Structure formats: structure tokens, C-alpha cells
Tab-separated table of C-alpha atoms in Angstrom:
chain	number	residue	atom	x	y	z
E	1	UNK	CA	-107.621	-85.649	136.902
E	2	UNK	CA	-109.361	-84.178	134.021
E	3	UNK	CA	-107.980	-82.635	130.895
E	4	UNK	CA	-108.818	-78.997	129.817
E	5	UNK	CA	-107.669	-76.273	127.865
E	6	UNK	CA	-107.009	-72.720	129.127
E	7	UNK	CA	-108.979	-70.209	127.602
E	8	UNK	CA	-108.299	-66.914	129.868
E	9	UNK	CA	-107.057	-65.641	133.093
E	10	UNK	CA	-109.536	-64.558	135.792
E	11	UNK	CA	-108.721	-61.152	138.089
E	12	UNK	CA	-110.131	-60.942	141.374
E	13	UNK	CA	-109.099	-57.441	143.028
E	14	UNK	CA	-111.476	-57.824	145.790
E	15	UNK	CA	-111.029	-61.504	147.053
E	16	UNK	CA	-110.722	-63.571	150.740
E	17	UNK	CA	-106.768	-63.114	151.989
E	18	UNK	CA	-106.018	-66.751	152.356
E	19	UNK	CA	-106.067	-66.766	147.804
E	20	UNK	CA	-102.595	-67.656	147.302
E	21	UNK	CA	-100.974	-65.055	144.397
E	22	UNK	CA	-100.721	-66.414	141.207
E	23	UNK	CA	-102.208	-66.913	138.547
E	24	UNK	CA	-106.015	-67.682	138.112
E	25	UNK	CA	-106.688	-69.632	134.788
E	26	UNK	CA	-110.386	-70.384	133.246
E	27	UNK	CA	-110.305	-73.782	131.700
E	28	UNK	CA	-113.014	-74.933	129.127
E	29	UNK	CA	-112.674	-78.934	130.219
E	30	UNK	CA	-112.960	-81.824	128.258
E	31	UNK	CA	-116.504	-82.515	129.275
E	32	UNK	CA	-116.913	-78.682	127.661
E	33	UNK	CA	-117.553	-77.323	131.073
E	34	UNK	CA	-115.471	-74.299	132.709
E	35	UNK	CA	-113.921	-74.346	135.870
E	36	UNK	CA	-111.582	-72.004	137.406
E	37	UNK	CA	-107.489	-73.499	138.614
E	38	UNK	CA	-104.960	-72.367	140.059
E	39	UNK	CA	-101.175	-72.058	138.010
E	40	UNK	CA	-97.972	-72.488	138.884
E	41	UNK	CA	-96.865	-73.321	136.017
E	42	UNK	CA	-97.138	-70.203	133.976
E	43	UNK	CA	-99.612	-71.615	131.226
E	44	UNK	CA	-100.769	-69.873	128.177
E	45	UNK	CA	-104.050	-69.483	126.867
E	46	UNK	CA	-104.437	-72.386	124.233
E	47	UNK	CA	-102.617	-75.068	126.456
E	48	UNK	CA	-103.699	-78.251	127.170
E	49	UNK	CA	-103.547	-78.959	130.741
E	50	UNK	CA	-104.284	-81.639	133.377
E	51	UNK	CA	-106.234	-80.648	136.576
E	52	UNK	CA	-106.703	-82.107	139.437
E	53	UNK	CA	-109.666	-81.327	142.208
E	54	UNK	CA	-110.902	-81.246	145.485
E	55	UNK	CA	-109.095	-81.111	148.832
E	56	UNK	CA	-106.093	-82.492	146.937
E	57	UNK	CA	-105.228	-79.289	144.981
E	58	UNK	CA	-105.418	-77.329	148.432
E	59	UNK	CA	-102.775	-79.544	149.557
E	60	UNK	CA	-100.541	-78.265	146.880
E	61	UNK	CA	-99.847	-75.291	149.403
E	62	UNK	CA	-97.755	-76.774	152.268
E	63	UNK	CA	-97.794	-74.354	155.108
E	64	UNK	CA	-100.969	-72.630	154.888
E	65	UNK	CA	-104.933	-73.408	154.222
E	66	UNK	CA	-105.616	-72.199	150.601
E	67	UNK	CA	-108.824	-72.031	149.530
E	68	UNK	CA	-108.011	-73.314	146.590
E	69	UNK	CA	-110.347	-76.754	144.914
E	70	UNK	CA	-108.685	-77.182	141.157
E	71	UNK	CA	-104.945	-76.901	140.262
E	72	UNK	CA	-103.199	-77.146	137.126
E	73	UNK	CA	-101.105	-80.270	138.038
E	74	UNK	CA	-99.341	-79.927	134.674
E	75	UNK	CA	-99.277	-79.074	130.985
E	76	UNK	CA	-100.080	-81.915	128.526
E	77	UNK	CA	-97.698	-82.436	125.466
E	78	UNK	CA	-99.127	-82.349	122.398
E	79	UNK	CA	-97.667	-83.715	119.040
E	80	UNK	CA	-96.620	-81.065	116.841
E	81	UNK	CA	-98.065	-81.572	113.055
E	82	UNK	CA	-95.628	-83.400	111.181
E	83	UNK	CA	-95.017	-81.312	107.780
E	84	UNK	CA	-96.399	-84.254	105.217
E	85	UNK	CA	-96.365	-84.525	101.806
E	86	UNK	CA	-93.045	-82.832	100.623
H	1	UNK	CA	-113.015	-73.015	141.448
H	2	UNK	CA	-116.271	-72.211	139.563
H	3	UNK	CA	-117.650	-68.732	138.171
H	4	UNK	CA	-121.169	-68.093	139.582
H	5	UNK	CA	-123.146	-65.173	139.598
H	6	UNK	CA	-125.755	-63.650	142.837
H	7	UNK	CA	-129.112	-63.942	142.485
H	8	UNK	CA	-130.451	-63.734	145.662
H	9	UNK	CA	-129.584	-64.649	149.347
H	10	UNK	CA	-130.907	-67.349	151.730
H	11	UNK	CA	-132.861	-67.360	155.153
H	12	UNK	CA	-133.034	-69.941	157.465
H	13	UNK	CA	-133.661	-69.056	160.817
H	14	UNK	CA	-134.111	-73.140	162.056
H	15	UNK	CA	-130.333	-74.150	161.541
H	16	UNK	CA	-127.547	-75.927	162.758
H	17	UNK	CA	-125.596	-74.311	166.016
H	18	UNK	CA	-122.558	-74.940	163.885
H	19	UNK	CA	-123.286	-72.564	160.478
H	20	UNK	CA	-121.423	-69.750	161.104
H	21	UNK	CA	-123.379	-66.255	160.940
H	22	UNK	CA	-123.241	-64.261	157.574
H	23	UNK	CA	-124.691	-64.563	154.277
H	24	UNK	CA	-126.010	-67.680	152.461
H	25	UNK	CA	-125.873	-66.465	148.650
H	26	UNK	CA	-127.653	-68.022	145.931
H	27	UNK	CA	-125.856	-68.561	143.130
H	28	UNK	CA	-126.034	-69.265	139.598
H	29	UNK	CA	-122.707	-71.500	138.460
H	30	UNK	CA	-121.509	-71.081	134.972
H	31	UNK	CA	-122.680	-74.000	133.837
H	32	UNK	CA	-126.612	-73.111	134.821
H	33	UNK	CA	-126.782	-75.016	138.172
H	34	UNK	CA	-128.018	-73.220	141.242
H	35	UNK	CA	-125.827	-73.555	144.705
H	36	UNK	CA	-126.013	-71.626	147.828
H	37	UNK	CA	-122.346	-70.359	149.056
H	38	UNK	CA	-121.138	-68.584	152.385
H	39	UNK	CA	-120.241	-65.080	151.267
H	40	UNK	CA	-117.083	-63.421	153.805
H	41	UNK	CA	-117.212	-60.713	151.278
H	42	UNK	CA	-120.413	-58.981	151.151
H	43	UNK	CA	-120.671	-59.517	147.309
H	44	UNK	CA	-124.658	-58.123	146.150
H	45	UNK	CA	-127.012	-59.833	143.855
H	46	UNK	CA	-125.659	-59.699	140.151
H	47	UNK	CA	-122.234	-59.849	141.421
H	48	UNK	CA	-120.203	-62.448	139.041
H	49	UNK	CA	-118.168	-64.152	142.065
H	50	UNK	CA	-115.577	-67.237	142.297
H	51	UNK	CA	-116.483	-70.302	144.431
H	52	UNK	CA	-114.431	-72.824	145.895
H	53	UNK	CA	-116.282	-76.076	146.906
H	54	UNK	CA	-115.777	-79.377	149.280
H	55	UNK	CA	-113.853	-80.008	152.471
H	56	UNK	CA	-111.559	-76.584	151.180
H	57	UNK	CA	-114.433	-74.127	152.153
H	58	UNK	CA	-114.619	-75.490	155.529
H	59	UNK	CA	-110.872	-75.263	155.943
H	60	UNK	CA	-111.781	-71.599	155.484
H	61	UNK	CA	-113.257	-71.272	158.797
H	62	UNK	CA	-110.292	-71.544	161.277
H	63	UNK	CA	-110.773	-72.891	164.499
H	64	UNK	CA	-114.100	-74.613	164.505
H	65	UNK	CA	-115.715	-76.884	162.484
H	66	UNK	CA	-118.422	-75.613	159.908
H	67	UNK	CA	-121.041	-77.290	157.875
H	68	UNK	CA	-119.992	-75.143	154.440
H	69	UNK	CA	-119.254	-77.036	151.648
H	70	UNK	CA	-119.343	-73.708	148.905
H	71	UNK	CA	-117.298	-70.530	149.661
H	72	UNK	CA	-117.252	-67.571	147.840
H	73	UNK	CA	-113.655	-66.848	147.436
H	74	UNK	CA	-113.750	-63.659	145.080
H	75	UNK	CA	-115.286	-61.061	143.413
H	76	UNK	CA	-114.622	-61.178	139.901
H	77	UNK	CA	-113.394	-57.822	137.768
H	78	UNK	CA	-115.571	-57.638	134.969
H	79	UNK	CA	-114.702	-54.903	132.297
H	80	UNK	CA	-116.156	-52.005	132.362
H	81	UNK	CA	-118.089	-51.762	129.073
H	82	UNK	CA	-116.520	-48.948	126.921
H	83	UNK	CA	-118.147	-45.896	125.588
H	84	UNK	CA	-116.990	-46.545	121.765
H	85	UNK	CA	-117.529	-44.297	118.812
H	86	UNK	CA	-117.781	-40.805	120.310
N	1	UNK	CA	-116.088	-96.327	142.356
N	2	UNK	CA	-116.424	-96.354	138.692
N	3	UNK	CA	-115.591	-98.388	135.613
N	4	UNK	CA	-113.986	-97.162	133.232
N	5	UNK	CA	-111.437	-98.201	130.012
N	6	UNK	CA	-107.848	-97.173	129.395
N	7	UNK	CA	-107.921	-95.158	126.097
N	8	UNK	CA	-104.311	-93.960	125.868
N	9	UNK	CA	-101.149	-92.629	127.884
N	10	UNK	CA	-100.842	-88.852	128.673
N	11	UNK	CA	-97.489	-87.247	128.768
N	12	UNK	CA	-96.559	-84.315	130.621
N	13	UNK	CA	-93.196	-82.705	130.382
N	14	UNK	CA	-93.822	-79.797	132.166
N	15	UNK	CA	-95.207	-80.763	135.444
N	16	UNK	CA	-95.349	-79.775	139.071
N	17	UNK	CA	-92.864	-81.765	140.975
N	18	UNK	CA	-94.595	-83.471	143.445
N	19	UNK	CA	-96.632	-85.432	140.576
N	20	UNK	CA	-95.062	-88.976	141.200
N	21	UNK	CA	-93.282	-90.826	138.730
N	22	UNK	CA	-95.497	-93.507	136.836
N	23	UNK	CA	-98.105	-93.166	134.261
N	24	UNK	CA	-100.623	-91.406	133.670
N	25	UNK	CA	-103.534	-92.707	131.435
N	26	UNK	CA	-106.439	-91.711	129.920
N	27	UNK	CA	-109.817	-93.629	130.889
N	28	UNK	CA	-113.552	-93.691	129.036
N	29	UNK	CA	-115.618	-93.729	131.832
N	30	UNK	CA	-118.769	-95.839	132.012
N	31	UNK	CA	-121.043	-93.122	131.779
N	32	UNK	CA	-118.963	-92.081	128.648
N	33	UNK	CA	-116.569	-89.484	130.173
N	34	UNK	CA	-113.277	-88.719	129.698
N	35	UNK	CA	-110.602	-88.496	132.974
N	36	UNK	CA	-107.214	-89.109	133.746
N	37	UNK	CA	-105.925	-91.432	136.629
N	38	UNK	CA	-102.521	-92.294	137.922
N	39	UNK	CA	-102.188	-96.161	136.854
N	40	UNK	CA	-99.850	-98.589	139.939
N	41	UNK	CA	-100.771	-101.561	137.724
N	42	UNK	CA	-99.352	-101.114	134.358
N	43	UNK	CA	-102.551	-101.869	132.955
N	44	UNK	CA	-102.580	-101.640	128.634
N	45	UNK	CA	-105.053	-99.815	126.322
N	46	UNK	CA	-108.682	-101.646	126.074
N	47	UNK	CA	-108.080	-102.781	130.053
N	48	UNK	CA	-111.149	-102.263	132.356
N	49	UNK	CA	-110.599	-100.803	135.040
N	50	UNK	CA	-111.779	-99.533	138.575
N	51	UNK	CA	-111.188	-95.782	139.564
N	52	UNK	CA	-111.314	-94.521	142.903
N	53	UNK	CA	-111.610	-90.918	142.880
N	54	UNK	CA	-110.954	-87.558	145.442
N	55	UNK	CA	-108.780	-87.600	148.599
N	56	UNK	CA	-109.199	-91.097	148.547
N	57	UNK	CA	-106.412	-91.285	145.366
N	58	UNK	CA	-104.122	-89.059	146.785
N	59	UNK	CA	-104.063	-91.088	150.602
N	60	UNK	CA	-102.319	-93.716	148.057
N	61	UNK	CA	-99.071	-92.592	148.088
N	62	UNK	CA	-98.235	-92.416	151.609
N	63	UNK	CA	-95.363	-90.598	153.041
N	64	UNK	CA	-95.769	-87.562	150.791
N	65	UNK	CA	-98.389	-85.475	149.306
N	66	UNK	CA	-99.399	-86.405	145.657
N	67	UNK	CA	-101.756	-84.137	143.744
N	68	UNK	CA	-103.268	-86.926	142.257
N	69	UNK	CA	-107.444	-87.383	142.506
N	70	UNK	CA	-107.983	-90.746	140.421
N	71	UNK	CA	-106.641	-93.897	141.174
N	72	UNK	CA	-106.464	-97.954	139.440
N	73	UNK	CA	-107.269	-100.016	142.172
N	74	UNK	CA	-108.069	-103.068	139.760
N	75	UNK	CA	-108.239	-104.731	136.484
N	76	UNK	CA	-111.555	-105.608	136.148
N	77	UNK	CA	-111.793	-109.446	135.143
N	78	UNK	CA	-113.772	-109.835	131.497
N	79	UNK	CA	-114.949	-113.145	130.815
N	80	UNK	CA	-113.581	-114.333	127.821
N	81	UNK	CA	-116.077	-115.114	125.331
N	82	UNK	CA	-116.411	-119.052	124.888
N	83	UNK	CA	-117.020	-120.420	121.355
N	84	UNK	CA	-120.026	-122.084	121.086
N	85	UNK	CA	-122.057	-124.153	119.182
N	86	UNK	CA	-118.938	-126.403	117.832
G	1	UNK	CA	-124.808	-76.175	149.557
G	2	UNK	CA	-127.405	-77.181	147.375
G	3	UNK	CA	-131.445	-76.464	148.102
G	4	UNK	CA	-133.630	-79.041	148.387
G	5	UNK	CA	-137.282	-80.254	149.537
G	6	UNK	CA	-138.115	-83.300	151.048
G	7	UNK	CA	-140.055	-86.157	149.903
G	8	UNK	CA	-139.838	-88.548	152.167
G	9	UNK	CA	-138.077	-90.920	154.963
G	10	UNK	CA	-135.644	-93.723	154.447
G	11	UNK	CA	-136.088	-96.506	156.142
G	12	UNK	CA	-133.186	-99.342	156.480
G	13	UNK	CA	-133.024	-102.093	159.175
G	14	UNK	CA	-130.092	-103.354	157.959
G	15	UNK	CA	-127.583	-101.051	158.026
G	16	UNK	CA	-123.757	-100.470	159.180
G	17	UNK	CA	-123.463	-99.648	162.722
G	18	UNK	CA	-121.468	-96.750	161.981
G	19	UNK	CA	-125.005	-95.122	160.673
G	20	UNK	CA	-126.064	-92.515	163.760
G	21	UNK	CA	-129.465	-93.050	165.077
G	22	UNK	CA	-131.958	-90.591	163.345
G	23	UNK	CA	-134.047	-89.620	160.258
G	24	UNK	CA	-132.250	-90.140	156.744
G	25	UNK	CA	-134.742	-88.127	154.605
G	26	UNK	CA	-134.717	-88.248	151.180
G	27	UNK	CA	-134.848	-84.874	149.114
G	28	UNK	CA	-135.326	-83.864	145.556
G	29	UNK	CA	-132.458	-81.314	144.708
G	30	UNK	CA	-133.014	-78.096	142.607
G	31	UNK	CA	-131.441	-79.701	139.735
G	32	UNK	CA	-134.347	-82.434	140.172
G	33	UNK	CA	-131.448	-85.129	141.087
G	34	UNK	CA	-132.272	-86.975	144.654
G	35	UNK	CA	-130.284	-87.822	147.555
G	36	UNK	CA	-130.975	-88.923	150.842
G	37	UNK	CA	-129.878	-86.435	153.415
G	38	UNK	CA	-129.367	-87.252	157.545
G	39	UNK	CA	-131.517	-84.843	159.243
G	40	UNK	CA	-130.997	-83.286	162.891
G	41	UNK	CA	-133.759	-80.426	162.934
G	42	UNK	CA	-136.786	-83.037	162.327
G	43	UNK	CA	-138.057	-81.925	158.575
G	44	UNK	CA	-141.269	-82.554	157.365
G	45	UNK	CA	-142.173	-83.481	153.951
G	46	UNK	CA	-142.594	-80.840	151.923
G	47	UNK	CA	-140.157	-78.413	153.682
G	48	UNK	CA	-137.354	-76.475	152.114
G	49	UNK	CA	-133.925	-77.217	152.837
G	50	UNK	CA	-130.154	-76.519	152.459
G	51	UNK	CA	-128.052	-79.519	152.479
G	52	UNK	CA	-123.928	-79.186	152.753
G	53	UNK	CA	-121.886	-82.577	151.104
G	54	UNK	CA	-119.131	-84.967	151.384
G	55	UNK	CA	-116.569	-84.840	154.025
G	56	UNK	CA	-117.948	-81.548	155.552
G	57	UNK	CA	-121.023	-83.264	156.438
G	58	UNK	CA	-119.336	-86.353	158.250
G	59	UNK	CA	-117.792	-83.658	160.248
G	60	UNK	CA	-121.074	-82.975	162.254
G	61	UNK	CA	-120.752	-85.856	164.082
G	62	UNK	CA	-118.283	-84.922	166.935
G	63	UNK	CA	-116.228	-87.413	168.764
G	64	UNK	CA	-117.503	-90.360	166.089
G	65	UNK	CA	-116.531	-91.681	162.448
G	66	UNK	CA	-119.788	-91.282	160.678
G	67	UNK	CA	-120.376	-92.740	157.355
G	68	UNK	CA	-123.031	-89.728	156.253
G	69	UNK	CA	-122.080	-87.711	152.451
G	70	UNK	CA	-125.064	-85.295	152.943
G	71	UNK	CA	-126.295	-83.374	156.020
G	72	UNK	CA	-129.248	-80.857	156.452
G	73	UNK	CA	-127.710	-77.734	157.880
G	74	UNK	CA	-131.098	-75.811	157.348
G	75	UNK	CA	-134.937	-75.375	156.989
G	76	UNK	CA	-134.944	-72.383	154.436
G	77	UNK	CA	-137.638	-70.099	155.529
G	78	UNK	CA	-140.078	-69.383	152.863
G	79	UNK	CA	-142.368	-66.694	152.065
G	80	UNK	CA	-146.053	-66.947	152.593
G	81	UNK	CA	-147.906	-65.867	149.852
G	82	UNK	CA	-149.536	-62.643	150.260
G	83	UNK	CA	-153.640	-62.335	150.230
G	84	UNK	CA	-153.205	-59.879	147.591
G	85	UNK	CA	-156.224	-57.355	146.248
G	86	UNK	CA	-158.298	-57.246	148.971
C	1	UNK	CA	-126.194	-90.623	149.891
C	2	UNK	CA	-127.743	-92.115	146.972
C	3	UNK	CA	-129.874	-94.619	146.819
C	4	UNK	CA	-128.933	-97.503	144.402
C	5	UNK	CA	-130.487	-101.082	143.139
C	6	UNK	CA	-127.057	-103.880	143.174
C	7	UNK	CA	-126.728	-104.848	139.160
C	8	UNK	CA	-124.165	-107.621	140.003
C	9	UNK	CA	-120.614	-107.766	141.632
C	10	UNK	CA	-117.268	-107.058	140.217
C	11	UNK	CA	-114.220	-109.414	140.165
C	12	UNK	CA	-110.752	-107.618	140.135
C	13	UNK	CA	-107.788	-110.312	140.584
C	14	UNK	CA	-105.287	-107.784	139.728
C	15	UNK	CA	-105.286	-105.053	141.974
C	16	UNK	CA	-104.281	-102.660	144.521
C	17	UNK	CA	-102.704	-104.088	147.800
C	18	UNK	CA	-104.731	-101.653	150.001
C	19	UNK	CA	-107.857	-102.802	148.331
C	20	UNK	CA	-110.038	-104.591	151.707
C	21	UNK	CA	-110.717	-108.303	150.772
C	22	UNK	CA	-115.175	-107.860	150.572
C	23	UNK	CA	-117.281	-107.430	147.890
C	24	UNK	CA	-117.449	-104.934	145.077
C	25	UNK	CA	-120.806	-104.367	144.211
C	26	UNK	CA	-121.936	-102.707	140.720
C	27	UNK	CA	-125.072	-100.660	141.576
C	28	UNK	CA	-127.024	-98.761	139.153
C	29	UNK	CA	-128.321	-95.327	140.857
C	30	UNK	CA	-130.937	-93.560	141.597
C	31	UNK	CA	-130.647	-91.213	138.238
C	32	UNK	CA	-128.889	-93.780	135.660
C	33	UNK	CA	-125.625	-93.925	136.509
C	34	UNK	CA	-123.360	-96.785	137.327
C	35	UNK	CA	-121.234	-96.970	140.005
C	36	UNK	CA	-118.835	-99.873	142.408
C	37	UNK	CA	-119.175	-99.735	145.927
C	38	UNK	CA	-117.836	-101.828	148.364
C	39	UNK	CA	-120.422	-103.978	150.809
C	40	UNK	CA	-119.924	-104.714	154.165
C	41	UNK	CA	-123.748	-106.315	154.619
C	42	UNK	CA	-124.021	-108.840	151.919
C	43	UNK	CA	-126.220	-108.039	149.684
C	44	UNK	CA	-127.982	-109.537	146.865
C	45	UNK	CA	-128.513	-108.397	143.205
C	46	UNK	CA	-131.736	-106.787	142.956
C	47	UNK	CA	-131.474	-105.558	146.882
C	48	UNK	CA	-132.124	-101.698	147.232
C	49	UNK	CA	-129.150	-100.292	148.865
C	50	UNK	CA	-127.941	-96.643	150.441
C	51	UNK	CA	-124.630	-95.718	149.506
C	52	UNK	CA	-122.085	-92.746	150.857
C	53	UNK	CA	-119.077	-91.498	148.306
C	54	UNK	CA	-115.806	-89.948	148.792
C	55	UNK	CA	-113.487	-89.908	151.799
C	56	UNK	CA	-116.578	-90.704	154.381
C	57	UNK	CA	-116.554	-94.306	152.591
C	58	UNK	CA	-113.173	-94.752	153.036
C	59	UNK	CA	-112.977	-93.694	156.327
C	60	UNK	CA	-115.771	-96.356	157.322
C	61	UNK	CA	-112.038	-98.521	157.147
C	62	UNK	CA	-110.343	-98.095	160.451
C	63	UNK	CA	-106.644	-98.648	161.347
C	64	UNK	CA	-105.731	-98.491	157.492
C	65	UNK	CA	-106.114	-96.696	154.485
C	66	UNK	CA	-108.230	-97.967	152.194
C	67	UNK	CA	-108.673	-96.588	148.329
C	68	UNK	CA	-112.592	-97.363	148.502
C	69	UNK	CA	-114.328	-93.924	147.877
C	70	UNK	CA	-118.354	-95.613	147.757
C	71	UNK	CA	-119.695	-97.757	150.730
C	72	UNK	CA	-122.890	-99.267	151.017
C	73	UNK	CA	-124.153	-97.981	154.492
C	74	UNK	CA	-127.617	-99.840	154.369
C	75	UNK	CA	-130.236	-102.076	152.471
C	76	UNK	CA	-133.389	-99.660	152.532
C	77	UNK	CA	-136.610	-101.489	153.750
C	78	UNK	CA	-138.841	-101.566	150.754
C	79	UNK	CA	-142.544	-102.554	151.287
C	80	UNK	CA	-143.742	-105.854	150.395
C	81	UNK	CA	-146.438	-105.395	147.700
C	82	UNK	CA	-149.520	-106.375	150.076
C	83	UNK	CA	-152.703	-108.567	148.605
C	84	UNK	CA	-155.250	-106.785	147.885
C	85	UNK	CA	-158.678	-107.661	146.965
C	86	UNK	CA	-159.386	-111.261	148.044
């Protein structure tokens, strides 16, 4: 998996049936390269997120063929700044 | 997935039996690397489009087994720039 | 497959469900790269390790389907440095 | 797919019998990476081509496991240049 | 596939059940990069080999599942420098 942070949503109005609905999210990666994933988790711009790729994110979608090659497997925690010095 | 835009379309009239007829698009990804993707939609050059990659496209075409491993999945809105200060 | 060395532990509350239980950790890659991989071993911070990568991760954990696309196979045996000249 | 152009054969005597009879070409990608490609449409050196990858690529060879990551699918036709001004 | 030049082999005592008992080669490739590929033929450090990635490799493992996504499929013939000029 690689980690990435979400920095938009992607619409597609005119797009190939099989899409599943849901979200689209654009995710600048750790590497500093973009790639597109899938949501299910209802992520926010900002979040730090863990993707996974390749036939294994279509297999997400039991039941049907998605045409779908990065999902958002999860959203990473991240330590909230300690207040310091008071 | 990966954002791309059209910048042209491929011939090649001495193929395999097994690529399926339609387009061949050119495409430049996101990240400035060229690819060549199978196109169900009928998306024209300049057209900023979303590609799926791998085993997935394949799975796209039900029923027989083709050699596409990039798949144009959609067309992506861009916004219409505004007509400000008027 | 690639070498790589454990550089930390990711957490992830908020998670799809079919991500099994059992850590996930954060590996330098030899080529310098940063990616996440779904650890069987309980291998420590500083290990080196091998990472197999794709469907190949996920075909793992058999008996369900495990969006997971890195993989430990191995801790990679160091030679310990021998003192010399004494 | 990714374009290519060939630059030559591979040749290996040694080899895992799983390898199908045939040419192995090796081709320098647009990106100026190389890989060697099997080829079933008998390429010459020098010729354009579109190559599909990974799993997709294996799945060419009906009826058989074959261990082959990178398949010509195409000779891309190219324009001859024009005898302009004249 | 890639072509690749062996570097040296890889111990792992600690590992993955599913992991076939053979070599682990560490081959440097064609463009810089390291990888670990598991070799059926027996070859030598220094030997120029052909290698296939991803589920293709694995499936070069029949009758179980193997996490091995990079197989060495061949040693490529290389010419033997002739004598010249005598």
C-alpha cells in the first residue's frame, strides 16, 4: 500500500456504467505523484490515507467487475499536536 | 486511477485477432508519461479523461479475453472558466 | 521482489473491514521509496525485509479477500559485523 | 499500453520450459526505459509498437500457463513522410 | 520482462511458510534498480538473466500459491567477446 493525502474529489458525469457510485478522491502520494481512488470511507480533503492498487482494489466490489485499480483501504491516524510549553 | 489527457489516437492495422475494435487513445498521464488506452467513450483529443490500468481494464471486456491493459474509464468535468468582472 | 527496511508502524482506526487484523508497517524501499506492507512476521523497526507486491500479497490470506498489495515474506539475514584486527 | 520500437532479439538457451516458442524482442519504451516484449506478428527492428503488461499479457496464451509480463498486441502504422515542395 | 545482471543471492531464515524452498536471487536491472527474484535455473552472479514480475511469476508455481511476484524465466545468451586480430 502506499500512503497519500487527499487533495480533491474528481466528477465524472460522462463515465463507463460498470464505475461503482461513490466517491472519486485525487490523492497527491507520498512519492508526490497523483493518482485517482476510490472512497468508501467518506474522507476529507487533507486526510492522510492508505491505498492500495491493482486488481486487488477491484476486488473490493464483491458481486460485480468494477473498473476500479486504487482504493482508499483506510484513513491513517495522525497524532494531534500536543499543546507544549504551558 | 490516473488523470490523463488526449493527444492523439493510434493506428495499427497489423494486430492481434484478440484487440477489440475501437479507439486506441494516446494519452498524456498527469505525471508527464505517455500511454495508449482503449477509449468505450468516444472522448476527443484534449479531453482530460480517467484511466484505470492492469488486469482491471481487461475485466472490462466481458466475455472474451482482451489484450488491454489501460482503459479509459471517464471523462472528467472540468470547470467551465468564468466570465469575471463584467 | 524488493528489499526494503521497516521504518515505523501505521495505525488506522478508521478502516474498511475486510483489512485483516495484524500490522501494518511502514518500509524504505531499496530504491529509497516509501510503502506500506501488511507484516505476518512481527518483524521490528531497522529489520530488512523482502516485499512481494500486487495480487500476489493479497492470494496470502486465503479463504477471504484482503485488500492488501504488499506482503513480508522474509527477514532478510544481515551478517553481523565481526570485530577485527584484535 | 505503452509505445515502443524495437531494438533487437533476445536470445536465451537456457530458459524455463514454461517460455512459448517464439521471438522475445527487446524494445525501447517512450519513456526511454527497455523491456523485452514476446512477439507474435514477427517485428522487425526498427518498427513501432504497442505493447499491453502484466497479467493481461500472460492471458494470450490460451489453454497454457505462460510466464510472459509484456506482449506486442500491435505494429503502429506510421506515416511516411511526405515529398513535400515539389 | 526485464532484463537483469544476478548481484548475489539473498538468505531469509525467517520467513513466510508459502515461500518455495529455491533461490532468491538479487539482480540489478536493466535501468538501476534492484530487485529479488526467485531462480528456478541456477544461476551464477554475474549471469545475464530475463525476468517476468507480478502474478505471471507466481503463477509459474503450480498446485500452490506462492507469494513470489519476480521469476527468472531465462539466462540470455550473451556473445563471447571473439579474438580479433591475430
Amino acid at each position: 500500500m502506499i500512503k497519500g493525502r487527499v487533495i480533491g474529489k474528481i466528477w465524472s458525469s460522462r463515465r463507463v456504467d460498470s464505475v461503482p457510485g461513490g466517491a472519486l478522491l485525487e490523492v497527491e502520494t507520498d512519492g508526490g505523484g497523483h493518482l485517482v481512488a476510490y472512497d468508501p470511507l467518506g474522507c476529507n480533503t487533507g486526510e492522510a490515507v492508505l491505498i492500495t492498487q491493482g486488481s486487488v482494489a477491484a476486488a473490493y466490489f464483491t458481486g460485480k467487475t468494477a473498473p476500479i485499480d486504487a482504493l482508499i483501504i483506510g484513513s491513517i491516524d495522525e497524532e494531534t499536536p500536543t499543546k507544549s510549553r504551558k
